[in-house]
Coordinates of C-alpha atoms in Angstrom, one line a residue:
Chain K
X1 CA -0.5 0.1 0.2
X2 CA 2.0 2.9 -1.0
X3 CA 1.3 6.4 0.3
X4 CA 2.4 8.3 -3.2
X5 CA -0.6 8.3 -4.7
X6 CA -3.1 8.0 -1.9
X7 CA -6.3 10.7 -0.5
X8 CA -5.7 12.3 2.3
X9 CA -9.5 13.7 4.1
X10 CA -7.8 16.2 6.9
X11 CA -10.6 18.1 9.2
X12 CA -13.4 17.2 6.3
X13 CA -16.4 18.8 7.1
X14 CA -19.6 19.3 5.4
X15 CA -22.4 21.5 6.7
X16 CA -26.2 21.7 5.8
X17 CA -27.0 25.5 7.9
X18 CA -26.7 24.3 11.5
X19 CA -26.9 20.6 10.9
X20 CA -23.0 19.2 10.6
X21 CA -23.2 16.0 7.9
X22 CA -20.0 15.4 8.1
X23 CA -17.7 16.2 11.4
X24 CA -14.0 16.8 10.9
X25 CA -13.0 13.7 9.6
X26 CA -9.1 13.2 8.8
X27 CA -8.1 9.6 6.8
X28 CA -5.7 8.3 4.7
X29 CA -7.0 6.3 2.3
X30 CA -4.1 3.7 0.1
X31 CA -3.9 4.0 -3.9
X32 CA -5.1 0.6 -5.2
X33 CA -6.6 -0.2 -2.4
X34 CA -10.8 -1.1 -2.3
X35 CA -12.6 0.4 0.1
X36 CA -15.6 0.9 2.2
X37 CA -17.7 3.7 3.8
X38 CA -19.8 1.6 5.8
X39 CA -22.8 3.1 8.4
X40 CA -26.4 3.6 9.1
X41 CA -28.3 6.2 6.6
X42 CA -27.9 9.4 7.4
X43 CA -24.3 9.1 9.7
X44 CA -22.5 11.2 6.7
X45 CA -20.8 8.6 4.1
X46 CA -22.6 9.6 1.0
X47 CA -21.9 13.1 1.6
X48 CA -18.4 12.0 2.0
X49 CA -18.4 10.3 -0.8
X50 CA -19.4 13.3 -2.9
X51 CA -17.0 15.9 -1.7
X52 CA -14.8 13.6 -2.7
X53 CA -16.4 13.8 -6.3
X54 CA -17.0 17.6 -6.3
X55 CA -20.4 17.4 -6.6
X56 CA -20.8 18.7 -2.6
X57 CA -19.3 22.2 -1.9
X58 CA -16.7 21.3 1.3
X59 CA -17.6 23.4 3.8
X60 CA -13.6 23.2 5.4
X61 CA -11.4 21.2 5.4
X62 CA -9.5 19.7 2.5
X63 CA -9.1 16.7 0.3
X64 CA -5.4 15.4 -0.8
X65 CA -4.9 13.4 -3.7
X66 CA -1.3 12.5 -4.9
X67 CA 0.4 15.2 -3.6
X68 CA -2.2 17.9 -4.7
X69 CA -4.8 19.5 -2.9
X70 CA -8.1 18.6 -5.0
X71 CA -10.8 20.7 -2.6
X72 CA -11.9 23.3 -4.6
X73 CA -11.3 21.7 -7.9
X74 CA -14.3 20.8 -10.3
X75 CA -15.2 17.3 -10.5
X76 CA -13.6 15.7 -13.7
X77 CA -10.2 17.3 -12.7
X78 CA -9.8 16.1 -9.8
X79 CA -9.2 12.1 -11.1
X80 CA -12.0 10.8 -9.5
X81 CA -14.9 9.9 -11.4
X82 CA -18.5 8.8 -9.9
X83 CA -20.7 5.4 -10.3
X84 CA -24.2 7.4 -9.5
X85 CA -26.4 5.4 -7.2
X86 CA -29.4 5.3 -9.9
X87 CA -26.6 5.1 -12.5
X88 CA -28.2 8.1 -14.1
X89 CA -27.9 7.1 -17.5
X90 CA -28.6 9.3 -20.8
X91 CA -31.5 8.0 -21.3
X92 CA -31.5 9.7 -25.1
X93 CA -28.2 8.8 -25.2
X94 CA -27.0 4.8 -26.9
X95 CA -25.3 2.6 -25.0
X96 CA -21.8 3.7 -27.0
X97 CA -22.3 7.4 -26.6
X98 CA -22.9 7.3 -22.7
X99 CA -19.6 5.6 -22.2
X100 CA -18.1 8.1 -24.9
X101 CA -20.1 11.1 -23.2
X102 CA -16.7 13.0 -21.4
X103 CA -14.7 12.6 -24.7
X104 CA -17.7 13.5 -26.4
X105 CA -17.3 16.6 -24.1
X106 CA -13.6 16.8 -24.4
X107 CA -14.6 17.4 -28.0
X108 CA -12.6 14.0 -28.9
X109 CA -14.2 13.0 -32.6
X110 CA -16.9 10.5 -33.1
X111 CA -15.1 7.8 -34.3
X112 CA -12.2 7.8 -32.0
X113 CA -14.2 7.8 -29.1
X114 CA -16.7 5.5 -30.2
X115 CA -13.2 2.8 -30.3
X116 CA -12.3 3.7 -26.9
X117 CA -15.8 3.8 -26.1
X118 CA -16.1 -0.4 -26.9
X119 CA -12.9 -0.7 -25.7
X120 CA -14.2 -0.1 -22.3
X121 CA -17.8 -2.1 -23.2
X122 CA -15.7 -5.0 -23.8
X123 CA -14.1 -4.7 -20.7
X124 CA -17.5 -5.0 -19.3
X125 CA -18.8 -7.4 -21.0
X126 CA -21.0 -5.5 -22.6
X127 CA -19.6 -5.2 -26.2
X128 CA -22.8 -5.8 -28.4
X129 CA -24.9 -3.7 -25.7
X130 CA -23.4 -0.5 -28.1
X131 CA -26.7 -0.1 -30.3
X132 CA -29.3 -0.3 -27.5
X133 CA -30.3 2.3 -25.4
X134 CA -30.6 2.7 -21.6
X135 CA -34.0 1.6 -21.4
X136 CA -34.0 -1.3 -23.0
X137 CA -31.2 -3.1 -20.3
X138 CA -31.5 -4.5 -17.6
X139 CA -30.8 -3.0 -13.8
X140 CA -27.2 -5.6 -13.8
X141 CA -26.3 -4.3 -17.7
X142 CA -27.0 -0.4 -16.6
X143 CA -24.5 -0.6 -14.2
X144 CA -21.8 -2.5 -16.0
X145 CA -22.9 0.7 -18.6
X146 CA -22.2 3.6 -16.0
X147 CA -19.5 1.4 -14.9
X148 CA -17.8 1.7 -17.7
X149 CA -19.2 4.9 -18.2
X150 CA -17.2 6.7 -15.1
X151 CA -13.8 4.5 -16.4
X152 CA -13.2 5.6 -19.6
X153 CA -11.9 8.7 -17.7
X154 CA -8.9 6.6 -16.4
X155 CA -9.7 7.9 -13.0
X156 CA -7.1 7.2 -10.5
X157 CA -10.4 6.5 -7.9
X158 CA -14.4 5.1 -8.5
X159 CA -16.3 6.5 -6.3
X160 CA -19.3 4.1 -6.3
X161 CA -22.6 5.5 -4.1
X162 CA -24.5 2.8 -3.0
X163 CA -23.4 1.0 -6.6
X164 CA -25.6 -3.1 -5.6
X165 CA -28.7 -1.4 -3.8
X166 CA -30.7 -1.5 -6.5
X167 CA -29.9 -4.8 -7.5
X168 CA -32.0 -8.1 -6.8
X169 CA -30.2 -9.9 -3.8
X170 CA -28.8 -12.8 -6.2
X171 CA -27.4 -10.4 -8.8
X172 CA -25.3 -8.4 -6.6
X173 CA -23.6 -11.0 -5.5
X174 CA -22.9 -11.3 -9.2
X175 CA -22.4 -7.9 -9.7
X176 CA -20.5 -7.6 -6.3
X177 CA -17.7 -10.2 -6.8
X178 CA -17.3 -8.7 -10.6
X179 CA -15.9 -5.1 -8.6
X180 CA -13.8 -6.7 -6.8
X181 CA -12.1 -8.6 -10.6
X182 CA -12.9 -5.3 -11.8
X183 CA -10.7 -3.9 -9.0
X184 CA -7.5 -5.9 -8.6
X185 CA -7.4 -5.8 -12.7
X186 CA -6.9 -1.8 -12.8
X187 CA -5.7 -1.8 -9.6
X188 CA -6.4 1.7 -9.0
X189 CA -8.9 2.8 -6.1
X190 CA -12.6 2.1 -5.4
X191 CA -14.6 3.9 -2.7
X192 CA -17.7 2.1 -1.8
X193 CA -21.0 3.4 -0.2
X194 CA -23.3 1.3 1.6
X195 CA -25.3 0.4 4.6
X196 CA -24.5 -3.5 4.0
X197 CA -21.7 -4.7 6.4
X198 CA -21.9 -7.8 4.2
X199 CA -21.4 -5.7 1.5
X200 CA -18.0 -4.4 3.3
X201 CA -16.6 -7.6 4.8
X202 CA -16.9 -9.6 1.2
X203 CA -14.9 -6.8 -0.7
X204 CA -13.5 -4.3 0.9
X205 CA -9.6 -3.8 2.3
X206 CA -10.6 -1.3 4.4
X207 CA -13.7 -0.6 6.2
X208 CA -14.2 3.0 7.5
X209 CA -17.3 2.6 10.1
X210 CA -18.9 5.7 10.1
X211 CA -21.8 6.9 12.9
X212 CA -23.2 11.5 13.1
X213 CA -20.9 12.7 11.2
X214 CA -17.5 11.1 12.7
X215 CA -15.1 7.8 11.9
X216 CA -16.5 5.2 14.6
X217 CA -13.9 2.7 13.5
X218 CA -11.0 2.4 10.9
X219 CA -9.4 -0.8 9.6
X220 CA -9.0 -4.0 7.8
X221 CA -12.7 -6.0 7.9
X222 CA -11.4 -8.7 10.4
X223 CA -9.8 -5.8 12.9
X224 CA -13.8 -4.6 12.7
X225 CA -15.5 -7.2 12.6
X226 CA -13.1 -9.1 15.6
X227 CA -11.9 -6.0 17.9
X228 CA -14.6 -3.6 17.4
X229 CA -13.6 -0.1 19.2
X230 CA -17.1 1.1 20.3
X231 CA -20.1 -0.3 21.2
X232 CA -21.7 1.6 18.4
X233 CA -19.8 -0.9 16.0
X234 CA -20.5 -4.1 17.9
X235 CA -23.5 -3.2 17.4
X236 CA -23.7 -2.4 13.7
X237 CA -20.9 -5.1 13.0
X238 CA -23.7 -7.7 14.2
X239 CA -22.3 -10.8 15.8
X240 CA -21.3 -9.5 19.1
X241 CA -22.3 -9.6 22.4
X242 CA -21.8 -6.1 24.3
X243 CA -21.2 -6.9 28.5
X244 CA -21.0 -4.6 31.4
X245 CA -18.5 -5.1 33.8
X246 CA -17.1 -3.3 36.7
X247 CA -17.8 -0.5 35.2
X248 CA -16.8 -0.9 31.5
X249 CA -18.0 -2.1 28.8
X250 CA -16.9 -5.2 26.2
X251 CA -17.8 -6.4 23.3
X252 CA -17.3 -10.3 22.8
X253 CA -17.8 -12.8 19.6
X254 CA -20.7 -14.7 20.2
X255 CA -18.8 -17.2 18.5
X256 CA -16.5 -16.8 21.2
X257 CA -18.6 -17.8 24.1
X258 CA -18.4 -20.7 25.6
X259 CA -21.7 -22.7 27.1
X260 CA -21.9 -25.5 29.2
X261 CA -24.3 -28.0 30.9
X262 CA -21.2 -28.4 34.1
X263 CA -19.5 -25.4 36.0
X264 CA -16.9 -24.0 33.7
X265 CA -13.4 -23.2 35.2
X266 CA -14.1 -19.1 35.7
X267 CA -18.2 -19.5 34.4
X268 CA -20.7 -16.8 35.3
X269 CA -24.3 -18.3 35.7
X270 CA -27.0 -18.3 32.5
X271 CA -30.6 -18.7 32.0
X272 CA -31.3 -20.1 28.0
X273 CA -34.0 -18.3 27.7
X274 CA -34.4 -19.4 23.1
X275 CA -32.7 -21.7 20.8
X276 CA -32.5 -20.4 16.9
X277 CA -31.4 -23.1 14.4
X278 CA -30.2 -21.7 11.4
X279 CA -28.4 -25.0 10.1
X280 CA -24.6 -24.7 10.1
X281 CA -24.9 -22.6 13.3
X282 CA -27.2 -22.7 16.9
X283 CA -28.0 -19.5 18.4
X284 CA -28.7 -19.4 22.0
X285 CA -30.4 -16.3 23.8
X286 CA -29.3 -16.6 27.7
X287 CA -30.5 -14.5 30.6
X288 CA -26.8 -13.6 32.3
X289 CA -25.9 -11.0 35.5
X290 CA -24.7 -7.6 33.5
X291 CA -26.0 -8.9 30.1
X292 CA -29.2 -9.8 29.9
X293 CA -29.9 -10.4 26.6
X294 CA -26.1 -12.3 25.3
X295 CA -26.5 -14.8 22.4
X296 CA -24.0 -17.5 22.1
X297 CA -23.1 -19.3 18.8
X298 CA -22.5 -22.6 18.2
X299 CA -21.9 -25.0 16.1
X300 CA -24.5 -27.3 14.5
X301 CA -22.5 -30.5 15.8
X302 CA -21.4 -29.1 19.0
X303 CA -24.7 -28.5 20.2
X304 CA -26.5 -31.4 19.1
X305 CA -23.7 -33.1 20.8
X306 CA -24.9 -31.8 23.9
X307 CA -28.4 -29.7 23.3
X308 CA -29.9 -27.1 26.0
X309 CA -33.5 -26.8 26.7
X310 CA -34.9 -23.0 26.8
X311 CA -34.8 -22.5 30.5
X312 CA -32.0 -24.7 31.8
X313 CA -29.1 -23.8 34.1
X314 CA -25.8 -23.3 32.3
X315 CA -22.4 -22.0 32.8
X316 CA -21.1 -19.1 30.6
X317 CA -17.2 -18.3 29.9
X318 CA -14.7 -17.0 27.7
X319 CA -11.5 -16.3 26.8
X320 CA -9.8 -12.8 28.0
X321 CA -8.5 -12.3 24.8
X322 CA -11.7 -12.3 23.4
X323 CA -12.8 -9.6 25.7
X324 CA -13.0 -5.9 23.4
X325 CA -13.2 -3.2 26.4
X326 CA -15.3 -0.4 24.7
X327 CA -14.0 3.2 24.2
X328 CA -17.2 5.1 26.2
Chain D
X1 CA -61.6 -19.8 -24.7
X2 CA -60.1 -22.8 -26.8
X3 CA -59.4 -24.5 -22.5
X4 CA -63.2 -24.7 -21.9
X5 CA -64.4 -27.8 -24.4
X6 CA -61.1 -29.1 -23.7
X7 CA -62.5 -29.8 -20.7
X8 CA -65.9 -29.9 -21.2
X9 CA -64.8 -33.1 -24.0
X10 CA -62.6 -34.5 -21.6
X11 CA -65.5 -34.5 -18.6
X12 CA -68.0 -37.1 -17.6
X13 CA -71.3 -36.9 -18.2
X14 CA -72.9 -35.4 -15.3
X15 CA -70.3 -32.2 -15.5
X16 CA -70.9 -30.9 -19.3
X17 CA -74.6 -28.8 -18.4
X18 CA -71.9 -26.8 -15.1
X19 CA -68.8 -27.0 -18.3
X20 CA -71.7 -25.5 -20.6
X21 CA -72.6 -22.8 -18.1
X22 CA -69.7 -21.9 -17.4
X23 CA -67.9 -20.6 -20.9
X24 CA -71.4 -19.4 -21.2
X25 CA -70.4 -17.2 -18.0
X26 CA -67.2 -17.1 -19.8
X27 CA -68.7 -15.4 -23.1
X28 CA -71.0 -13.7 -20.9
X29 CA -68.2 -12.2 -19.7
X30 CA -66.3 -11.3 -22.4
X31 CA -69.2 -9.7 -23.8
X32 CA -70.2 -7.4 -20.7
X33 CA -66.8 -6.6 -20.9
X34 CA -67.2 -5.2 -24.3
X35 CA -69.9 -3.6 -24.1
X36 CA -68.8 -1.9 -20.8
X37 CA -65.9 -0.5 -22.7
X38 CA -68.0 1.4 -25.4
X39 CA -70.4 3.0 -22.3
X40 CA -67.5 3.9 -21.0
X41 CA -66.0 5.5 -24.2
X42 CA -69.1 6.6 -25.4
X43 CA -69.7 10.2 -23.6
X44 CA -66.5 11.7 -24.6
X45 CA -67.1 10.3 -28.5
X46 CA -70.8 12.4 -28.1
X47 CA -68.7 15.2 -27.2
X48 CA -66.4 15.5 -29.3
X49 CA -68.9 14.4 -31.8
X50 CA -71.5 16.9 -31.8
X51 CA -69.0 19.8 -30.2
X52 CA -65.8 19.1 -32.6
X53 CA -66.3 17.0 -35.4
X54 CA -69.9 17.4 -36.4
X55 CA -69.0 21.6 -36.1
X56 CA -65.8 21.2 -38.3
X57 CA -68.1 19.0 -41.4
X58 CA -70.8 21.4 -41.4
X59 CA -68.1 24.2 -41.8
X60 CA -66.4 22.4 -44.6
X61 CA -70.2 21.9 -45.6
X62 CA -70.3 26.2 -45.6
X63 CA -67.1 26.5 -47.7
X64 CA -68.2 25.1 -50.0
X65 CA -72.3 27.0 -50.6
X66 CA -72.7 30.0 -52.5
X67 CA -73.8 34.2 -51.3
X68 CA -74.8 37.0 -52.8
X69 CA -74.5 40.2 -51.4
X70 CA -78.2 39.6 -49.6
X71 CA -78.0 35.6 -49.4
X72 CA -76.9 32.8 -48.6
X73 CA -77.8 28.9 -51.0
X74 CA -76.4 25.6 -50.0
X75 CA -74.7 24.4 -52.6
X76 CA -71.6 22.2 -54.1
X77 CA -69.6 24.8 -56.1
X78 CA -65.9 25.9 -55.8
X79 CA -66.8 29.7 -55.9
X80 CA -65.4 30.9 -52.5
X81 CA -61.6 28.2 -53.0
X82 CA -61.5 30.2 -56.2
X83 CA -61.7 33.7 -55.2
X84 CA -59.7 32.9 -52.1
X85 CA -56.8 30.6 -54.3
X86 CA -57.0 34.1 -56.9
X87 CA -56.7 37.0 -54.8
X88 CA -52.7 38.3 -53.8
X89 CA -55.2 39.5 -50.7
X90 CA -54.9 35.6 -49.1
X91 CA -51.4 35.1 -49.6
X92 CA -50.0 38.1 -48.4
X93 CA -52.6 37.8 -45.5
X94 CA -51.8 34.3 -44.6
X95 CA -47.8 35.2 -45.1
X96 CA -48.0 38.0 -42.4
X97 CA -50.3 35.1 -40.5
X98 CA -46.4 32.5 -40.4
X99 CA -44.5 35.5 -40.0
X100 CA -46.9 36.9 -37.2
X101 CA -46.5 33.2 -35.7
X102 CA -42.3 32.5 -36.4
X103 CA -41.6 35.4 -34.7
X104 CA -44.5 35.2 -31.6
X105 CA -42.0 31.5 -31.4
X106 CA -38.7 31.7 -31.1
X107 CA -39.1 34.8 -28.7
X108 CA -42.0 32.5 -26.7
X109 CA -39.6 29.8 -26.6
X110 CA -36.0 32.1 -25.3
X111 CA -38.0 33.4 -23.0
X112 CA -40.9 30.4 -21.7
X113 CA -37.0 27.5 -21.8
X114 CA -35.0 30.4 -19.8
X115 CA -38.1 30.7 -17.3
X116 CA -38.7 27.2 -17.2
X117 CA -35.1 26.4 -17.2
X118 CA -34.4 28.8 -14.0
X119 CA -37.3 27.3 -11.9
X120 CA -36.6 24.1 -12.5
X121 CA -32.3 24.0 -12.5
X122 CA -31.7 27.2 -10.1
X123 CA -34.6 27.7 -7.7
X124 CA -33.6 24.7 -5.9
X125 CA -36.7 24.1 -2.8
X126 CA -40.1 22.8 -4.4
X127 CA -42.0 25.2 -2.1
X128 CA -40.3 28.1 -4.1
X129 CA -40.9 26.9 -7.2
X130 CA -44.0 25.9 -6.5
X131 CA -44.5 30.0 -5.5
X132 CA -42.3 31.3 -8.9
X133 CA -44.7 29.5 -10.9
X134 CA -48.1 30.3 -9.7
X135 CA -46.6 34.2 -9.7
X136 CA -46.3 33.6 -13.5
X137 CA -49.6 32.2 -14.1
X138 CA -51.8 35.6 -12.4
X139 CA -51.8 37.8 -14.6
X140 CA -53.4 34.7 -16.7
X141 CA -56.3 35.0 -14.4
X142 CA -57.7 38.8 -15.7
X143 CA -59.1 38.1 -19.9
X144 CA -57.0 38.2 -22.5
X145 CA -58.3 41.6 -24.0
X146 CA -58.2 43.3 -20.2
X147 CA -54.1 42.1 -20.2
X148 CA -54.1 43.6 -24.7
X149 CA -55.9 46.6 -23.2
X150 CA -53.1 47.6 -21.0
X151 CA -50.5 47.9 -23.3
X152 CA -52.6 51.5 -24.7
X153 CA -51.2 53.9 -22.5
X154 CA -48.4 52.3 -22.0
X155 CA -47.1 52.5 -25.9
X156 CA -49.0 54.9 -26.8
X157 CA -48.5 58.0 -28.4
X158 CA -48.0 59.8 -24.8
X159 CA -47.9 56.7 -22.7
X160 CA -45.0 56.3 -20.5
X161 CA -42.2 54.5 -22.5
X162 CA -42.3 57.3 -24.8
X163 CA -42.5 60.1 -22.0
X164 CA -39.7 57.9 -20.2
X165 CA -37.8 58.1 -23.3
X166 CA -38.1 61.5 -24.1
X167 CA -37.0 62.6 -20.8
X168 CA -33.9 60.0 -21.2
X169 CA -32.8 62.8 -24.0
X170 CA -33.4 59.4 -26.3
X171 CA -35.6 60.5 -29.0
X172 CA -36.6 64.1 -30.4
X173 CA -40.4 62.6 -31.1
X174 CA -42.5 59.7 -29.7
X175 CA -41.8 57.1 -31.1
X176 CA -44.8 56.0 -33.6
X177 CA -44.1 52.8 -33.9
X178 CA -44.2 51.7 -30.4
X179 CA -48.2 51.1 -30.0
X180 CA -51.0 50.1 -33.4
X181 CA -48.2 47.8 -35.0
X182 CA -46.4 45.1 -35.6
X183 CA -44.3 45.2 -32.9
X184 CA -46.7 45.6 -31.0
X185 CA -49.1 42.7 -32.5
X186 CA -45.8 40.6 -31.5
X187 CA -45.4 42.0 -28.0
X188 CA -48.9 40.8 -26.6
X189 CA -48.8 37.5 -28.6
X190 CA -45.3 37.0 -26.5
X191 CA -46.8 38.3 -23.7
X192 CA -50.6 36.2 -23.8
X193 CA -48.6 33.3 -24.8
X194 CA -45.5 32.4 -23.7
X195 CA -46.8 31.0 -19.8
X196 CA -48.1 28.1 -22.6
X197 CA -44.6 27.5 -23.4
X198 CA -43.5 27.8 -19.9
X199 CA -45.7 25.1 -18.6
X200 CA -45.3 22.0 -21.0
X201 CA -41.6 22.5 -20.5
X202 CA -41.0 23.1 -16.9
X203 CA -43.1 19.6 -16.8
X204 CA -40.7 17.6 -18.5
X205 CA -37.4 19.7 -16.9
X206 CA -38.7 18.8 -13.9
X207 CA -38.9 14.9 -14.7
X208 CA -35.2 15.0 -15.5
X209 CA -33.2 13.6 -12.9
X210 CA -30.5 15.7 -11.3
X211 CA -28.1 13.2 -10.8
X212 CA -28.1 13.1 -15.1
X213 CA -26.7 16.5 -14.9
X214 CA -24.2 15.9 -12.1
X215 CA -23.6 12.8 -14.5
X216 CA -22.8 14.8 -17.1
X217 CA -20.4 17.6 -14.3
X218 CA -18.3 14.5 -13.8
X219 CA -17.8 13.6 -17.2
X220 CA -16.5 17.5 -17.4
X221 CA -19.4 18.7 -19.3
X222 CA -19.9 22.6 -18.8
X223 CA -22.5 24.7 -18.4
X224 CA -23.1 25.2 -21.9
X225 CA -22.1 21.6 -22.6
X226 CA -24.7 20.2 -20.5
X227 CA -27.9 22.4 -21.6
X228 CA -26.9 21.6 -25.4
X229 CA -26.2 17.6 -24.7
X230 CA -28.2 16.8 -22.0
X231 CA -31.0 19.3 -21.1
X232 CA -32.8 20.6 -24.3
X233 CA -32.4 16.9 -25.8
X234 CA -34.5 15.7 -23.2
X235 CA -37.1 18.6 -22.9
X236 CA -37.6 18.6 -26.5
X237 CA -41.2 16.8 -25.9
X238 CA -41.9 19.7 -23.9
X239 CA -40.4 22.2 -26.4
X240 CA -42.1 21.1 -28.8
X241 CA -45.7 20.4 -26.8
X242 CA -45.0 24.5 -26.5
X243 CA -44.8 25.6 -29.5
X244 CA -47.9 24.0 -30.8
X245 CA -49.6 25.8 -28.2
X246 CA -48.3 29.0 -29.5
X247 CA -48.7 27.9 -33.5
X248 CA -52.4 27.4 -33.2
X249 CA -53.1 30.4 -31.0
X250 CA -51.3 32.5 -32.9
X251 CA -53.0 31.9 -36.2
X252 CA -55.7 31.4 -35.1
X253 CA -56.5 34.5 -33.0
X254 CA -58.0 37.8 -34.3
X255 CA -58.6 39.7 -31.9
X256 CA -55.2 40.4 -31.1
X257 CA -54.1 41.7 -34.2
X258 CA -57.1 44.1 -34.4
X259 CA -56.3 45.7 -30.7
X260 CA -52.7 45.8 -31.7
X261 CA -52.5 47.0 -34.5
X262 CA -55.1 49.4 -34.7
X263 CA -56.7 47.8 -37.9
X264 CA -54.0 48.6 -39.9
X265 CA -52.5 45.0 -39.9
X266 CA -54.2 41.7 -40.5
X267 CA -53.9 37.7 -40.7
X268 CA -56.2 34.9 -40.7
X269 CA -58.0 34.9 -38.5
X270 CA -58.9 38.6 -39.5
X271 CA -59.8 37.7 -42.6
X272 CA -62.2 35.4 -41.3
X273 CA -63.5 37.6 -39.0
X274 CA -64.6 40.2 -41.3
X275 CA -66.2 38.0 -43.6
X276 CA -68.2 36.6 -40.6
X277 CA -69.5 40.9 -39.8
X278 CA -69.8 40.6 -43.7
X279 CA -72.5 37.8 -43.7
X280 CA -70.3 36.3 -46.3
X281 CA -70.8 32.3 -44.2
X282 CA -69.2 30.9 -47.2
X283 CA -66.3 32.9 -47.8
X284 CA -65.1 32.6 -43.9
X285 CA -66.0 29.0 -43.5
X286 CA -63.7 28.4 -46.7
X287 CA -61.1 30.0 -45.1
X288 CA -61.7 28.9 -42.3
X289 CA -61.1 25.1 -44.0
X290 CA -57.4 26.7 -45.2
X291 CA -56.2 27.4 -42.6
X292 CA -57.4 24.9 -40.5
X293 CA -55.6 22.2 -43.1
X294 CA -52.3 24.5 -42.7
X295 CA -51.9 24.5 -39.4
X296 CA -52.6 20.4 -38.9
X297 CA -49.7 20.0 -41.7
X298 CA -47.7 22.7 -39.5
X299 CA -48.4 20.0 -36.6
X300 CA -47.7 17.0 -38.5
X301 CA -44.1 18.1 -39.3
X302 CA -43.7 19.1 -36.0
X303 CA -44.5 15.9 -34.9
X304 CA -42.3 13.9 -37.2
X305 CA -39.2 15.7 -35.1
X306 CA -40.8 15.2 -31.7
X307 CA -42.6 11.2 -30.7
X308 CA -44.7 13.6 -28.0
X309 CA -46.7 10.5 -26.7
X310 CA -44.4 9.5 -23.4
X311 CA -45.0 12.6 -22.5
X312 CA -48.7 12.2 -22.6

């Protein structure tokens, strides 16, 4: 991960009147990486992306790309390209002219720009659709065209605003792997805004979790999931129990909690409330002192080797290293 | 329907009456549906038939009638048309009508497009868009005639415009061409009909996804390039509908031309109204038929350029 062509956000702030959408965030995004901005709606992730793209003015702070301050540059001169949530394809232009649009704006002759657009269409496997209108394409196909149109400007960074949210679940999975493949083969940075943890974990080299206009935590998917730094991250990523002990709060992964009907070393007493069978795993809901609502995820083989029942008293334990203290 | 006979023939004897009645019910249902659609469309057919088609047919019929100085009589003769096409005045007046329509079209389009563009793309909040849009319509709460007459004290020989220009020392003599001139006619047309351009163009522009403008900016388009490459192509249907409104209104007008030109200018509408004043109905009808044909041809030509069906 080189710092050379990195994108740097410094004290980046966006205010809409009195409301603060993005609150002085600082972040380094290395070049050639896949980064996901993750958070619930209204957390400031889209505003951040749109500021990087240049479609939203920056209230204060700077955006630096490869050593150049691009904060006040127009969108097309930043080295970024954006893929819009609803794809924003021009409905009156054929697929090939949509892809060639930015070249037309630069005044490149028709034959040349079409030839270039054709190579981009080949990249996204849409070469045979050049003459169609966007309305004649399916959602997934429209997305490929939007990708090709954004990539024809040879951006250093591709910005994707919830690119998969308009697709059905099956297509979403397919496009997800295709985005990753494309990012690896092009070697440029992708910054992808999403509210789906699964999407972020599957795609990202780096996840930036945002909440209330601030960055809660940034790190690799493993870091974020395994050791959430705040209660918000633990709850938002899911699969964690928040346990209050000795005046502090800890996050413990549900699958790191051991259960036994006999007392465990350093074990705590709890009562089984409910059991949820999920196939490969079983979720056991427990009522424990200091944590009235915790879940232990047990593999199905372990569960059926020694099943529990609702109402049963059990002993709950976890490794010390698995309990991550949360920032207040 | 083919399913019914198969299932009936395949069924056992006791089921047959049932199947037959089901078939009967289905047939009746289809017939009822057909009858219902005829009934549903009949009010409109009746209204259009009685108030549009019939009068036009009447006009066409009367245009072949004959007339003397004091009477008209049913006939089938081409005298009216012969006279119409034989007179140089007809060609001049038709030409003048086209000129009025063309000039008015250019100005209403320029102003209407600008206003609609401002409302749709520069005014950010919906509340202000609606407020400003209503503001545009306020003059239309008064009648055409009143709005026309209100120009008279402004443009007259001793009107506001002339006295202001005299006071500023820009002219020594009052401008004569301000009122009762072709200038005044076009001015009034533009004033009266610009809204008919604004409304449909604004309507299509409001349907343009704002992210398309962003996408164009992202691709490096300048403001002018966005206008010519994205907004104008997508606003075309609205432009075309507005153009049809304006052209048909101007082509059919007679009162504005009479008032604002001080009866010094003529268009086809005035030709017809003069004929009617002289009770020369057959001649008026013939002129009306020719005018109608002209306007229809113009609209047909316009519709060849743009598909407005997706707007309706």
